[in-house]
Amino acid sequence: MSFLLPGTASRALASATASASSSRSFSTSIVTLKKSNRARGAARKSPRNQALFAALSSRISPRQGGIASPAAAAGAKSGKKASNNLEPAEGETLLTLEQACEQLQAHGAASRPLNAFEVHIVTSVSSHQTNALRGRIAYPRDPRTKQERLLIFAEEGSEAAEAVKEIIQNEAASSSSSSSQSEPAIIVGGSELISQVLNNRVTGFTKVLCTNTLLSEVSKGLARSLGPKGLMPNPRRGTVVPSDDRRSIVDAIRESKGAMDWRSDKVGVIRGAVGRLNFDKEDVKKNVTTLLDAIVQKVPTLGSQQAAQGAGQAKEYIARDKRSPGELKKAANIIKQVHLSSTQGPGIKLDLRDVLA
């Protein structure tokens, strides 16, 4: 015969109850797991998920990166060889860039001439490299409707500051006859601008340049303010210039006002405006060609020192000869699809044999 101290019986009863509850809970978890496994199996067998699984399982080799098209995935599953993405799929109609521009302009150029031509470029870059797929580009005709507003940190009396003041005077003289701007396109000053930016007395700027002698002060005072906005000056991006070099600041201003940044998303798709509906088709074509050439040149250098050194340099339009069949095939291995649309218009898939030629 055993005796329990006061309170021990209640603790033993509570322990036994918890043990039984845990056992029932464990049994319930096993039943739930079996049911969820059966549900997953049924979901896998659905036609939609089988097609999705086939598309995802048809990834091309890691050396090339990317995901094959659904047509290629279906061909791989049936044992058929996937066709070249330069050729349209069966029953698919592809338009040239000129034809696409005509359709989109007919759709909305009369009522909304400033709506943008937007391009969507699908690349073959694998997901672990997409963060490095970015660059700067100087379009032959700027597709932006608003002018960049520059904030420049330069010491009073330095060569850089004097060069900036000359540019401001020249722009003021050229624009006085046409229209007066409510806000200056360029704001220049020394370290006193740091407190003005922090106190929101200087706002509305879209790009920031800085001389090398003021970079440490600007970094210390404005890193938390400019950094999250992507405006912090960086030597690698060409936004930090020598204070004693007039030519460098002039080039940096020209590039900042004319160059645009482009970058890939997580799945290797690049989007951006390449014109306005009131642009000539030739202007749109030059802008699209400039962007595509920049991407084709950038992809083979991803992860190399060459890519890091040229990260802040803007690529400009360079007239070139048509690509040879071999060069066209290499470009098509990088650029998988190109779609052109307008702000409120449909998306049109372009013929790669036309836009990459």
PDB file of N, CA and C in Angstrom, residues 273-328:
ATOM      1  N   ALA A 273       9.994  52.083 -69.505  1.00  0.00           N
ATOM      2  CA  ALA A 273       9.453  52.922 -70.572  1.00  0.00           C
ATOM      3  C   ALA A 273      10.539  53.172 -71.614  1.00  0.00           C
ATOM      4  N   VAL A 274      10.179  53.048 -72.884  1.00  0.00           N
ATOM      5  CA  VAL A 274      11.139  53.255 -73.973  1.00  0.00           C
ATOM      6  C   VAL A 274      10.664  54.331 -74.937  1.00  0.00           C
ATOM      7  N   GLY A 275       9.636  55.067 -74.580  1.00  0.00           N
ATOM      8  CA  GLY A 275       9.156  56.115 -75.459  1.00  0.00           C
ATOM      9  C   GLY A 275       7.772  56.578 -75.052  1.00  0.00           C
ATOM     10  N   ARG A 276       7.223  57.484 -75.859  1.00  0.00           N
ATOM     11  CA  ARG A 276       5.863  57.990 -75.678  1.00  0.00           C
ATOM     12  C   ARG A 276       5.090  57.757 -76.975  1.00  0.00           C
ATOM     13  N   LEU A 277       3.778  57.726 -76.865  1.00  0.00           N
ATOM     14  CA  LEU A 277       2.962  57.423 -78.039  1.00  0.00           C
ATOM     15  C   LEU A 277       3.121  58.452 -79.149  1.00  0.00           C
ATOM     16  N   ASN A 278       3.585  59.654 -78.815  1.00  0.00           N
ATOM     17  CA  ASN A 278       3.805  60.661 -79.852  1.00  0.00           C
ATOM     18  C   ASN A 278       5.216  60.607 -80.440  1.00  0.00           C
ATOM     19  N   PHE A 279       6.013  59.610 -80.054  1.00  0.00           N
ATOM     20  CA  PHE A 279       7.354  59.449 -80.630  1.00  0.00           C
ATOM     21  C   PHE A 279       7.244  58.845 -82.031  1.00  0.00           C
ATOM     22  N   ASP A 280       8.221  59.168 -82.875  1.00  0.00           N
ATOM     23  CA  ASP A 280       8.344  58.473 -84.155  1.00  0.00           C
ATOM     24  C   ASP A 280       8.731  57.021 -83.916  1.00  0.00           C
ATOM     25  N   LYS A 281       8.319  56.152 -84.818  1.00  0.00           N
ATOM     26  CA  LYS A 281       8.636  54.723 -84.670  1.00  0.00           C
ATOM     27  C   LYS A 281      10.141  54.488 -84.677  1.00  0.00           C
ATOM     28  N   GLU A 282      10.878  55.297 -85.409  1.00  0.00           N
ATOM     29  CA  GLU A 282      12.331  55.137 -85.461  1.00  0.00           C
ATOM     30  C   GLU A 282      12.970  55.473 -84.118  1.00  0.00           C
ATOM     31  N   ASP A 283      12.428  56.469 -83.419  1.00  0.00           N
ATOM     32  CA  ASP A 283      12.945  56.806 -82.089  1.00  0.00           C
ATOM     33  C   ASP A 283      12.696  55.668 -81.099  1.00  0.00           C
ATOM     34  N   VAL A 284      11.509  55.083 -81.166  1.00  0.00           N
ATOM     35  CA  VAL A 284      11.201  53.953 -80.281  1.00  0.00           C
ATOM     36  C   VAL A 284      12.117  52.779 -80.597  1.00  0.00           C
ATOM     37  N   LYS A 285      12.348  52.529 -81.874  1.00  0.00           N
ATOM     38  CA  LYS A 285      13.209  51.409 -82.274  1.00  0.00           C
ATOM     39  C   LYS A 285      14.626  51.600 -81.758  1.00  0.00           C
ATOM     40  N   LYS A 286      15.161  52.810 -81.853  1.00  0.00           N
ATOM     41  CA  LYS A 286      16.515  53.066 -81.354  1.00  0.00           C
ATOM     42  C   LYS A 286      16.585  52.866 -79.839  1.00  0.00           C
ATOM     43  N   ASN A 287      15.561  53.313 -79.128  1.00  0.00           N
ATOM     44  CA  ASN A 287      15.559  53.136 -77.674  1.00  0.00           C
ATOM     45  C   ASN A 287      15.498  51.662 -77.287  1.00  0.00           C
ATOM     46  N   VAL A 288      14.640  50.892 -77.963  1.00  0.00           N
ATOM     47  CA  VAL A 288      14.535  49.457 -77.669  1.00  0.00           C
ATOM     48  C   VAL A 288      15.840  48.752 -78.005  1.00  0.00           C
ATOM     49  N   THR A 289      16.440  49.104 -79.136  1.00  0.00           N
ATOM     50  CA  THR A 289      17.712  48.488 -79.534  1.00  0.00           C
ATOM     51  C   THR A 289      18.803  48.796 -78.524  1.00  0.00           C
ATOM     52  N   THR A 290      18.829  50.022 -78.023  1.00  0.00           N
ATOM     53  CA  THR A 290      19.834  50.402 -77.032  1.00  0.00           C
ATOM     54  C   THR A 290      19.703  49.568 -75.766  1.00  0.00           C
ATOM     55  N   LEU A 291      18.484  49.375 -75.285  1.00  0.00           N
ATOM     56  CA  LEU A 291      18.268  48.581 -74.075  1.00  0.00           C
ATOM     57  C   LEU A 291      18.605  47.111 -74.300  1.00  0.00           C
ATOM     58  N   LEU A 292      18.166  46.542 -75.407  1.00  0.00           N
ATOM     59  CA  LEU A 292      18.445  45.131 -75.685  1.00  0.00           C
ATOM     60  C   LEU A 292      19.939  44.881 -75.840  1.00  0.00           C
ATOM     61  N   ASP A 293      20.638  45.787 -76.529  1.00  0.00           N
ATOM     62  CA  ASP A 293      22.090  45.624 -76.687  1.00  0.00           C
ATOM     63  C   ASP A 293      22.799  45.699 -75.342  1.00  0.00           C
ATOM     64  N   ALA A 294      22.334  46.593 -74.459  1.00  0.00           N
ATOM     65  CA  ALA A 294      22.949  46.698 -73.131  1.00  0.00           C
ATOM     66  C   ALA A 294      22.765  45.407 -72.346  1.00  0.00           C
ATOM     67  N   ILE A 295      21.593  44.784 -72.455  1.00  0.00           N
ATOM     68  CA  ILE A 295      21.343  43.528 -71.741  1.00  0.00           C
ATOM     69  C   ILE A 295      22.190  42.406 -72.316  1.00  0.00           C
ATOM     70  N   VAL A 296      22.241  42.309 -73.645  1.00  0.00           N
ATOM     71  CA  VAL A 296      23.020  41.246 -74.295  1.00  0.00           C
ATOM     72  C   VAL A 296      24.502  41.363 -73.949  1.00  0.00           C
ATOM     73  N   GLN A 297      25.013  42.590 -73.830  1.00  0.00           N
ATOM     74  CA  GLN A 297      26.418  42.788 -73.465  1.00  0.00           C
ATOM     75  C   GLN A 297      26.658  42.539 -71.985  1.00  0.00           C
ATOM     76  N   LYS A 298      25.640  42.773 -71.154  1.00  0.00           N
ATOM     77  CA  LYS A 298      25.816  42.657 -69.706  1.00  0.00           C
ATOM     78  C   LYS A 298      25.800  41.214 -69.226  1.00  0.00           C
ATOM     79  N   VAL A 299      24.928  40.390 -69.767  1.00  0.00           N
ATOM     80  CA  VAL A 299      24.714  39.041 -69.233  1.00  0.00           C
ATOM     81  C   VAL A 299      25.980  38.193 -69.222  1.00  0.00           C
ATOM     82  N   PRO A 300      26.784  38.143 -70.295  1.00  0.00           N
ATOM     83  CA  PRO A 300      27.981  37.284 -70.245  1.00  0.00           C
ATOM     84  C   PRO A 300      29.005  37.703 -69.199  1.00  0.00           C
ATOM     85  N   THR A 301      28.932  38.949 -68.706  1.00  0.00           N
ATOM     86  CA  THR A 301      29.923  39.436 -67.740  1.00  0.00           C
ATOM     87  C   THR A 301      29.426  39.366 -66.305  1.00  0.00           C
ATOM     88  N   LEU A 302      28.231  38.817 -66.064  1.00  0.00           N
ATOM     89  CA  LEU A 302      27.687  38.789 -64.704  1.00  0.00           C
ATOM     90  C   LEU A 302      28.628  38.057 -63.762  1.00  0.00           C
ATOM     91  N   GLY A 303      28.891  38.685 -62.609  1.00  0.00           N
ATOM     92  CA  GLY A 303      29.770  38.093 -61.610  1.00  0.00           C
ATOM     93  C   GLY A 303      31.241  38.335 -61.845  1.00  0.00           C
ATOM     94  N   SER A 304      31.597  39.027 -62.929  1.00  0.00           N
ATOM     95  CA  SER A 304      33.006  39.267 -63.223  1.00  0.00           C
ATOM     96  C   SER A 304      33.424  40.648 -62.743  1.00  0.00           C
ATOM     97  N   GLN A 305      34.726  40.875 -62.733  1.00  0.00           N
ATOM     98  CA  GLN A 305      35.250  42.186 -62.328  1.00  0.00           C
ATOM     99  C   GLN A 305      34.887  43.243 -63.361  1.00  0.00           C
ATOM    100  N   GLN A 306      34.778  42.840 -64.621  1.00  0.00           N
ATOM    101  CA  GLN A 306      34.412  43.772 -65.679  1.00  0.00           C
ATOM    102  C   GLN A 306      33.029  44.371 -65.433  1.00  0.00           C
ATOM    103  N   ALA A 307      32.095  43.548 -64.971  1.00  0.00           N
ATOM    104  CA  ALA A 307      30.750  44.041 -64.684  1.00  0.00           C
ATOM    105  C   ALA A 307      30.758  45.015 -63.523  1.00  0.00           C
ATOM    106  N   ALA A 308      31.568  44.739 -62.492  1.00  0.00           N
ATOM    107  CA  ALA A 308      31.633  45.627 -61.326  1.00  0.00           C
ATOM    108  C   ALA A 308      32.242  46.974 -61.690  1.00  0.00           C
ATOM    109  N   GLN A 309      33.259  46.964 -62.556  1.00  0.00           N
ATOM    110  CA  GLN A 309      33.912  48.214 -62.926  1.00  0.00           C
ATOM    111  C   GLN A 309      33.014  49.090 -63.791  1.00  0.00           C
ATOM    112  N   GLY A 310      32.167  48.484 -64.612  1.00  0.00           N
ATOM    113  CA  GLY A 310      31.318  49.265 -65.504  1.00  0.00           C
ATOM    114  C   GLY A 310      29.918  49.493 -64.995  1.00  0.00           C
ATOM    115  N   ALA A 311      29.698  49.263 -63.695  1.00  0.00           N
ATOM    116  CA  ALA A 311      28.341  49.346 -63.148  1.00  0.00           C
ATOM    117  C   ALA A 311      27.777  50.754 -63.240  1.00  0.00           C
ATOM    118  N   GLY A 312      28.593  51.782 -63.087  1.00  0.00           N
ATOM    119  CA  GLY A 312      28.081  53.136 -63.077  1.00  0.00           C
ATOM    120  C   GLY A 312      28.164  53.854 -64.402  1.00  0.00           C
ATOM    121  N   GLN A 313      28.603  53.167 -65.454  1.00  0.00           N
ATOM    122  CA  GLN A 313      28.762  53.793 -66.754  1.00  0.00           C
ATOM    123  C   GLN A 313      27.507  53.590 -67.587  1.00  0.00           C
ATOM    124  N   ALA A 314      27.003  54.674 -68.175  1.00  0.00           N
ATOM    125  CA  ALA A 314      25.797  54.589 -68.987  1.00  0.00           C
ATOM    126  C   ALA A 314      26.146  54.149 -70.400  1.00  0.00           C
ATOM    127  N   LYS A 315      25.403  53.180 -70.908  1.00  0.00           N
ATOM    128  CA  LYS A 315      25.566  52.719 -72.276  1.00  0.00           C
ATOM    129  C   LYS A 315      24.768  53.629 -73.204  1.00  0.00           C
ATOM    130  N   GLU A 316      25.383  54.019 -74.302  1.00  0.00           N
ATOM    131  CA  GLU A 316      24.730  54.892 -75.260  1.00  0.00           C
ATOM    132  C   GLU A 316      24.405  54.125 -76.538  1.00  0.00           C
ATOM    133  N   TYR A 317      23.512  54.705 -77.341  1.00  0.00           N
ATOM    134  CA  TYR A 317      23.134  54.067 -78.600  1.00  0.00           C
ATOM    135  C   TYR A 317      24.290  54.148 -79.581  1.00  0.00           C
ATOM    136  N   ILE A 318      24.629  53.007 -80.154  1.00  0.00           N
ATOM    137  CA  ILE A 318      25.683  52.932 -81.162  1.00  0.00           C
ATOM    138  C   ILE A 318      25.114  52.202 -82.370  1.00  0.00           C
ATOM    139  N   ALA A 319      25.105  52.886 -83.508  1.00  0.00           N
ATOM    140  CA  ALA A 319      24.618  52.239 -84.727  1.00  0.00           C
ATOM    141  C   ALA A 319      25.538  51.072 -85.074  1.00  0.00           C
ATOM    142  N   ARG A 320      24.963  49.933 -85.389  1.00  0.00           N
ATOM    143  CA  ARG A 320      25.751  48.736 -85.689  1.00  0.00           C
ATOM    144  C   ARG A 320      25.156  48.019 -86.884  1.00  0.00           C
ATOM    145  N   ASP A 321      25.946  47.114 -87.438  1.00  0.00           N
ATOM    146  CA  ASP A 321      25.455  46.281 -88.529  1.00  0.00           C
ATOM    147  C   ASP A 321      24.507  45.220 -87.980  1.00  0.00           C
ATOM    148  N   LYS A 322      23.751  44.615 -88.869  1.00  0.00           N
ATOM    149  CA  LYS A 322      22.853  43.547 -88.437  1.00  0.00           C
ATOM    150  C   LYS A 322      23.655  42.358 -87.929  1.00  0.00           C
ATOM    151  N   ARG A 323      23.100  41.672 -86.945  1.00  0.00           N
ATOM    152  CA  ARG A 323      23.774  40.504 -86.383  1.00  0.00           C
ATOM    153  C   ARG A 323      23.792  39.364 -87.394  1.00  0.00           C
ATOM    154  N   SER A 324      24.883  38.623 -87.373  1.00  0.00           N
ATOM    155  CA  SER A 324      24.976  37.416 -88.191  1.00  0.00           C
ATOM    156  C   SER A 324      24.058  36.349 -87.599  1.00  0.00           C
ATOM    157  N   PRO A 325      23.759  35.276 -88.346  1.00  0.00           N
ATOM    158  CA  PRO A 325      22.905  34.210 -87.779  1.00  0.00           C
ATOM    159  C   PRO A 325      23.437  33.656 -86.466  1.00  0.00           C
ATOM    160  N   GLY A 326      24.761  33.501 -86.359  1.00  0.00           N
ATOM    161  CA  GLY A 326      25.340  33.002 -85.113  1.00  0.00           C
ATOM    162  C   GLY A 326      25.173  33.985 -83.976  1.00  0.00           C
ATOM    163  N   GLU A 327      25.395  35.277 -84.250  1.00  0.00           N
ATOM    164  CA  GLU A 327      25.227  36.304 -83.215  1.00  0.00           C
ATOM    165  C   GLU A 327      23.760  36.440 -82.810  1.00  0.00           C
ATOM    166  N   LEU A 328      22.872  36.302 -83.790  1.00  0.00           N
ATOM    167  CA  LEU A 328      21.443  36.381 -83.494  1.00  0.00           C
ATOM    168  C   LEU A 328      21.013  35.229 -82.590  1.00  0.00           C
TER     169      LEU A 328
END
